[in-house]
């Protein structure tokens, strides 16, 4: 897979609370936050089927079935996008722009244009799953849908998506 790591970024799914700890107050207030929003059902199924979960001695062993209880545990324990984007005061930052996952290339181009920048490098969106067949089966499974619909992740639909 890939890593996004730097002086202020310890991992690619770092929360804003974690970022907030790495900046002084003046720097923090000057920042603009850019993140990607994805439908919670799709995001959580993608997380469940993520290749990193199926690594066995450095090799991805693709699953042939899914476990609803294991999926439910991921939904219960993994933070929602809303939680990841909240600051220490449990509010969203004022300078937040959310790009839609399914339109990330176009949304990013519009965002950069609005800031006076051009998109000089094409954005190649990659988000592999271990099994497209299982992804589609889970998307159609009413049990999986109910687990997400009854979770904290539904709050993500209230986020200010572009």
PDB file of C-alpha atoms in Angstrom:
ATOM      1  CA  UNK A   1       0.000   0.000   0.000  1.00  0.00           C
ATOM      2  CA  UNK A   2       1.243   3.497   0.548  1.00  0.00           C
ATOM      3  CA  UNK A   3       2.256   5.726   3.396  1.00  0.00           C
ATOM      4  CA  UNK A   4       1.791   9.393   4.014  1.00  0.00           C
ATOM      5  CA  UNK A   5       4.325  10.353   6.645  1.00  0.00           C
ATOM      6  CA  UNK A   6       6.096  13.590   7.450  1.00  0.00           C
ATOM      7  CA  UNK A   7       7.217  15.936  10.188  1.00  0.00           C
ATOM      8  CA  UNK A   8       3.600  16.599  11.244  1.00  0.00           C
ATOM      9  CA  UNK A   9       1.993  13.415   9.901  1.00  0.00           C
ATOM     10  CA  UNK A  10       2.606  10.084  11.601  1.00  0.00           C
ATOM     11  CA  UNK A  11       0.066   8.146   9.496  1.00  0.00           C
ATOM     12  CA  UNK A  12      -2.316   8.703   6.595  1.00  0.00           C
ATOM     13  CA  UNK A  13      -5.469   8.429   8.745  1.00  0.00           C
ATOM     14  CA  UNK A  14      -4.320  10.781  11.497  1.00  0.00           C
ATOM     15  CA  UNK A  15      -7.045  12.674  13.353  1.00  0.00           C
ATOM     16  CA  UNK A  16      -7.178  16.454  13.574  1.00  0.00           C
ATOM     17  CA  UNK A  17      -6.687  16.174  17.337  1.00  0.00           C
ATOM     18  CA  UNK A  18      -3.351  14.487  16.612  1.00  0.00           C
ATOM     19  CA  UNK A  19      -2.440  17.263  14.167  1.00  0.00           C
ATOM     20  CA  UNK A  20      -3.537  19.926  16.622  1.00  0.00           C
ATOM     21  CA  UNK A  21      -0.937  18.658  19.114  1.00  0.00           C
ATOM     22  CA  UNK A  22       1.826  19.225  16.538  1.00  0.00           C
ATOM     23  CA  UNK A  23       1.144  22.902  15.809  1.00  0.00           C
ATOM     24  CA  UNK A  24       1.269  25.998  17.960  1.00  0.00           C
ATOM     25  CA  UNK A  25      -1.940  28.045  18.237  1.00  0.00           C
ATOM     26  CA  UNK A  26      -0.946  30.634  15.615  1.00  0.00           C
ATOM     27  CA  UNK A  27       0.075  28.005  13.059  1.00  0.00           C
ATOM     28  CA  UNK A  28      -3.109  26.004  13.716  1.00  0.00           C
ATOM     29  CA  UNK A  29      -5.369  28.998  13.065  1.00  0.00           C
ATOM     30  CA  UNK A  30      -3.624  29.692   9.739  1.00  0.00           C
ATOM     31  CA  UNK A  31      -4.228  26.217   8.314  1.00  0.00           C
ATOM     32  CA  UNK A  32      -6.816  25.091   5.788  1.00  0.00           C
ATOM     33  CA  UNK A  33      -7.945  21.501   6.207  1.00  0.00           C
ATOM     34  CA  UNK A  34      -8.633  19.276   3.243  1.00  0.00           C
ATOM     35  CA  UNK A  35     -10.015  15.772   3.605  1.00  0.00           C
ATOM     36  CA  UNK A  36     -11.965  13.196   1.637  1.00  0.00           C
ATOM     37  CA  UNK A  37     -15.510  12.181   2.516  1.00  0.00           C
ATOM     38  CA  UNK A  38     -16.825   8.758   1.589  1.00  0.00           C
ATOM     39  CA  UNK A  39     -20.233   7.203   2.161  1.00  0.00           C
ATOM     40  CA  UNK A  40     -19.915   5.451   5.563  1.00  0.00           C
ATOM     41  CA  UNK A  41     -21.187   2.090   4.296  1.00  0.00           C
ATOM     42  CA  UNK A  42     -18.679   2.064   1.423  1.00  0.00           C
ATOM     43  CA  UNK A  43     -15.862   3.346   3.644  1.00  0.00           C
ATOM     44  CA  UNK A  44     -16.396   0.713   6.328  1.00  0.00           C
ATOM     45  CA  UNK A  45     -16.744  -2.167   3.872  1.00  0.00           C
ATOM     46  CA  UNK A  46     -13.588  -0.964   2.151  1.00  0.00           C
ATOM     47  CA  UNK A  47     -11.820  -0.884   5.525  1.00  0.00           C
ATOM     48  CA  UNK A  48     -13.042  -4.398   6.315  1.00  0.00           C
ATOM     49  CA  UNK A  49     -11.762  -5.687   2.953  1.00  0.00           C
ATOM     50  CA  UNK A  50      -8.548  -3.648   3.017  1.00  0.00           C
ATOM     51  CA  UNK A  51      -5.498  -5.679   1.976  1.00  0.00           C
ATOM     52  CA  UNK A  52      -3.659  -4.818   5.219  1.00  0.00           C
ATOM     53  CA  UNK A  53      -6.203  -6.918   7.151  1.00  0.00           C
ATOM     54  CA  UNK A  54      -5.423 -10.007   5.076  1.00  0.00           C
ATOM     55  CA  UNK A  55      -1.630  -9.942   5.106  1.00  0.00           C
ATOM     56  CA  UNK A  56      -0.163 -13.315   5.980  1.00  0.00           C
ATOM     57  CA  UNK A  57       3.646 -13.385   6.077  1.00  0.00           C
ATOM     58  CA  UNK A  58       3.854 -10.483   3.640  1.00  0.00           C
ATOM     59  CA  UNK A  59       1.303 -11.904   1.178  1.00  0.00           C
ATOM     60  CA  UNK A  60      -2.304 -10.780   0.835  1.00  0.00           C
ATOM     61  CA  UNK A  61      -4.594 -13.789   1.147  1.00  0.00           C
ATOM     62  CA  UNK A  62      -7.883 -12.676  -0.393  1.00  0.00           C
ATOM     63  CA  UNK A  63     -10.940 -13.614   1.651  1.00  0.00           C
ATOM     64  CA  UNK A  64     -13.631 -15.817   0.129  1.00  0.00           C
ATOM     65  CA  UNK A  65     -16.374 -14.838   2.573  1.00  0.00           C
ATOM     66  CA  UNK A  66     -17.094 -12.187   5.167  1.00  0.00           C
ATOM     67  CA  UNK A  67     -17.915 -12.325   8.845  1.00  0.00           C
ATOM     68  CA  UNK A  68     -20.747 -10.008   9.903  1.00  0.00           C
ATOM     69  CA  UNK A  69     -19.630 -10.083  13.546  1.00  0.00           C
ATOM     70  CA  UNK A  70     -16.072  -9.076  12.606  1.00  0.00           C
ATOM     71  CA  UNK A  71     -17.473  -6.282  10.424  1.00  0.00           C
ATOM     72  CA  UNK A  72     -19.677  -5.129  13.311  1.00  0.00           C
ATOM     73  CA  UNK A  73     -16.609  -4.952  15.575  1.00  0.00           C
ATOM     74  CA  UNK A  74     -14.812  -2.721  13.057  1.00  0.00           C
ATOM     75  CA  UNK A  75     -17.843  -0.430  12.858  1.00  0.00           C
ATOM     76  CA  UNK A  76     -17.996  -0.277  16.657  1.00  0.00           C
ATOM     77  CA  UNK A  77     -14.303   0.401  17.248  1.00  0.00           C
ATOM     78  CA  UNK A  78     -13.203   2.481  14.256  1.00  0.00           C
ATOM     79  CA  UNK A  79     -13.812   6.243  14.576  1.00  0.00           C
ATOM     80  CA  UNK A  80     -16.237   7.954  12.241  1.00  0.00           C
ATOM     81  CA  UNK A  81     -15.039  10.573   9.771  1.00  0.00           C
ATOM     82  CA  UNK A  82     -16.776  13.152  11.954  1.00  0.00           C
ATOM     83  CA  UNK A  83     -14.729  12.020  14.960  1.00  0.00           C
ATOM     84  CA  UNK A  84     -11.478  12.079  12.966  1.00  0.00           C
ATOM     85  CA  UNK A  85     -12.175  15.643  11.806  1.00  0.00           C
ATOM     86  CA  UNK A  86     -13.114  17.127  15.160  1.00  0.00           C
ATOM     87  CA  UNK A  87     -10.636  19.248  17.073  1.00  0.00           C
ATOM     88  CA  UNK A  88      -9.935  19.074  20.822  1.00  0.00           C
ATOM     89  CA  UNK A  89     -13.127  21.062  21.422  1.00  0.00           C
ATOM     90  CA  UNK A  90     -15.086  18.426  19.439  1.00  0.00           C
ATOM     91  CA  UNK A  91     -15.903  20.939  16.744  1.00  0.00           C
ATOM     92  CA  UNK A  92     -15.070  20.892  13.073  1.00  0.00           C
ATOM     93  CA  UNK A  93     -12.448  23.443  12.042  1.00  0.00           C
ATOM     94  CA  UNK A  94     -13.780  26.503  10.225  1.00  0.00           C
ATOM     95  CA  UNK A  95     -11.324  26.118   7.330  1.00  0.00           C
ATOM     96  CA  UNK A  96     -12.444  22.608   6.368  1.00  0.00           C
ATOM     97  CA  UNK A  97     -13.049  21.429   2.813  1.00  0.00           C
ATOM     98  CA  UNK A  98     -14.297  17.907   2.198  1.00  0.00           C
ATOM     99  CA  UNK A  99     -13.852  16.359  -1.214  1.00  0.00           C
ATOM    100  CA  UNK A 100     -16.229  13.603  -2.286  1.00  0.00           C
ATOM    101  CA  UNK A 101     -14.446  10.270  -2.713  1.00  0.00           C
ATOM    102  CA  UNK A 102     -16.365   9.410  -5.867  1.00  0.00           C
ATOM    103  CA  UNK A 103     -15.482  12.814  -7.409  1.00  0.00           C
ATOM    104  CA  UNK A 104     -12.130  13.460  -5.739  1.00  0.00           C
ATOM    105  CA  UNK A 105     -10.292  14.332  -8.958  1.00  0.00           C
ATOM    106  CA  UNK A 106     -12.869  16.960 -10.011  1.00  0.00           C
ATOM    107  CA  UNK A 107     -13.373  18.302  -6.482  1.00  0.00           C
ATOM    108  CA  UNK A 108      -9.631  18.664  -5.957  1.00  0.00           C
ATOM    109  CA  UNK A 109      -9.252  20.507  -9.240  1.00  0.00           C
ATOM    110  CA  UNK A 110     -12.073  22.923  -8.289  1.00  0.00           C
ATOM    111  CA  UNK A 111     -10.607  23.447  -4.834  1.00  0.00           C
ATOM    112  CA  UNK A 112      -7.130  24.195  -6.209  1.00  0.00           C
ATOM    113  CA  UNK A 113      -8.584  26.535  -8.844  1.00  0.00           C
ATOM    114  CA  UNK A 114     -10.455  28.422  -6.097  1.00  0.00           C
ATOM    115  CA  UNK A 115      -7.123  28.959  -4.309  1.00  0.00           C
ATOM    116  CA  UNK A 116      -5.328  30.089  -7.469  1.00  0.00           C
ATOM    117  CA  UNK A 117      -3.469  26.844  -8.118  1.00  0.00           C
ATOM    118  CA  UNK A 118      -3.680  24.540 -11.081  1.00  0.00           C
ATOM    119  CA  UNK A 119      -3.658  20.771 -10.936  1.00  0.00           C
ATOM    120  CA  UNK A 120      -0.280  20.121 -12.531  1.00  0.00           C
ATOM    121  CA  UNK A 121      -0.183  16.380 -11.914  1.00  0.00           C
ATOM    122  CA  UNK A 122      -3.068  14.061 -12.725  1.00  0.00           C
ATOM    123  CA  UNK A 123      -4.628  12.480  -9.651  1.00  0.00           C
ATOM    124  CA  UNK A 124      -4.642   8.709  -9.898  1.00  0.00           C
ATOM    125  CA  UNK A 125      -7.246   7.415  -7.480  1.00  0.00           C
ATOM    126  CA  UNK A 126      -6.452   3.942  -6.228  1.00  0.00           C
ATOM    127  CA  UNK A 127      -8.190   2.146  -3.441  1.00  0.00           C
ATOM    128  CA  UNK A 128      -7.831  -1.571  -4.014  1.00  0.00           C
ATOM    129  CA  UNK A 129      -9.995  -4.089  -2.268  1.00  0.00           C
ATOM    130  CA  UNK A 130      -9.153  -7.712  -1.713  1.00  0.00           C
ATOM    131  CA  UNK A 131     -12.411  -8.739  -3.404  1.00  0.00           C
ATOM    132  CA  UNK A 132     -14.774  -6.677  -5.526  1.00  0.00           C
ATOM    133  CA  UNK A 133     -17.259  -9.574  -5.401  1.00  0.00           C
ATOM    134  CA  UNK A 134     -17.340  -9.495  -1.571  1.00  0.00           C
ATOM    135  CA  UNK A 135     -17.541  -5.698  -1.608  1.00  0.00           C
ATOM    136  CA  UNK A 136     -20.664  -5.880  -3.794  1.00  0.00           C
ATOM    137  CA  UNK A 137     -22.161  -8.671  -1.666  1.00  0.00           C
ATOM    138  CA  UNK A 138     -21.626  -6.682   1.513  1.00  0.00           C
ATOM    139  CA  UNK A 139     -23.104  -3.541  -0.061  1.00  0.00           C
ATOM    140  CA  UNK A 140     -26.273  -5.534  -0.803  1.00  0.00           C
ATOM    141  CA  UNK A 141     -26.453  -7.303   2.584  1.00  0.00           C
ATOM    142  CA  UNK A 142     -29.215  -5.804   4.772  1.00  0.00           C
ATOM    143  CA  UNK A 143     -27.424  -6.996   7.943  1.00  0.00           C
ATOM    144  CA  UNK A 144     -24.313  -5.025   6.994  1.00  0.00           C
ATOM    145  CA  UNK A 145     -26.407  -1.953   6.131  1.00  0.00           C
ATOM    146  CA  UNK A 146     -28.263  -2.112   9.484  1.00  0.00           C
ATOM    147  CA  UNK A 147     -24.995  -2.308  11.421  1.00  0.00           C
ATOM    148  CA  UNK A 148     -23.805   0.925   9.808  1.00  0.00           C
ATOM    149  CA  UNK A 149     -27.221   2.620   9.987  1.00  0.00           C
ATOM    150  CA  UNK A 150     -27.312   2.060  13.771  1.00  0.00           C
ATOM    151  CA  UNK A 151     -23.788   3.350  14.328  1.00  0.00           C
ATOM    152  CA  UNK A 152     -21.995   6.599  15.099  1.00  0.00           C
ATOM    153  CA  UNK A 153     -20.898   6.665  11.448  1.00  0.00           C
ATOM    154  CA  UNK A 154     -24.293   7.969  10.341  1.00  0.00           C
ATOM    155  CA  UNK A 155     -23.265  11.368  11.722  1.00  0.00           C
ATOM    156  CA  UNK A 156     -20.911  11.595   8.734  1.00  0.00           C
ATOM    157  CA  UNK A 157     -23.903  12.441   6.541  1.00  0.00           C
ATOM    158  CA  UNK A 158     -24.129  15.760   8.419  1.00  0.00           C
ATOM    159  CA  UNK A 159     -20.630  16.846   7.380  1.00  0.00           C
ATOM    160  CA  UNK A 160     -20.360  19.827   4.992  1.00  0.00           C
ATOM    161  CA  UNK A 161     -19.405  17.944   1.842  1.00  0.00           C
ATOM    162  CA  UNK A 162     -18.699  20.063  -1.280  1.00  0.00           C
TER     163      UNK A 162
END
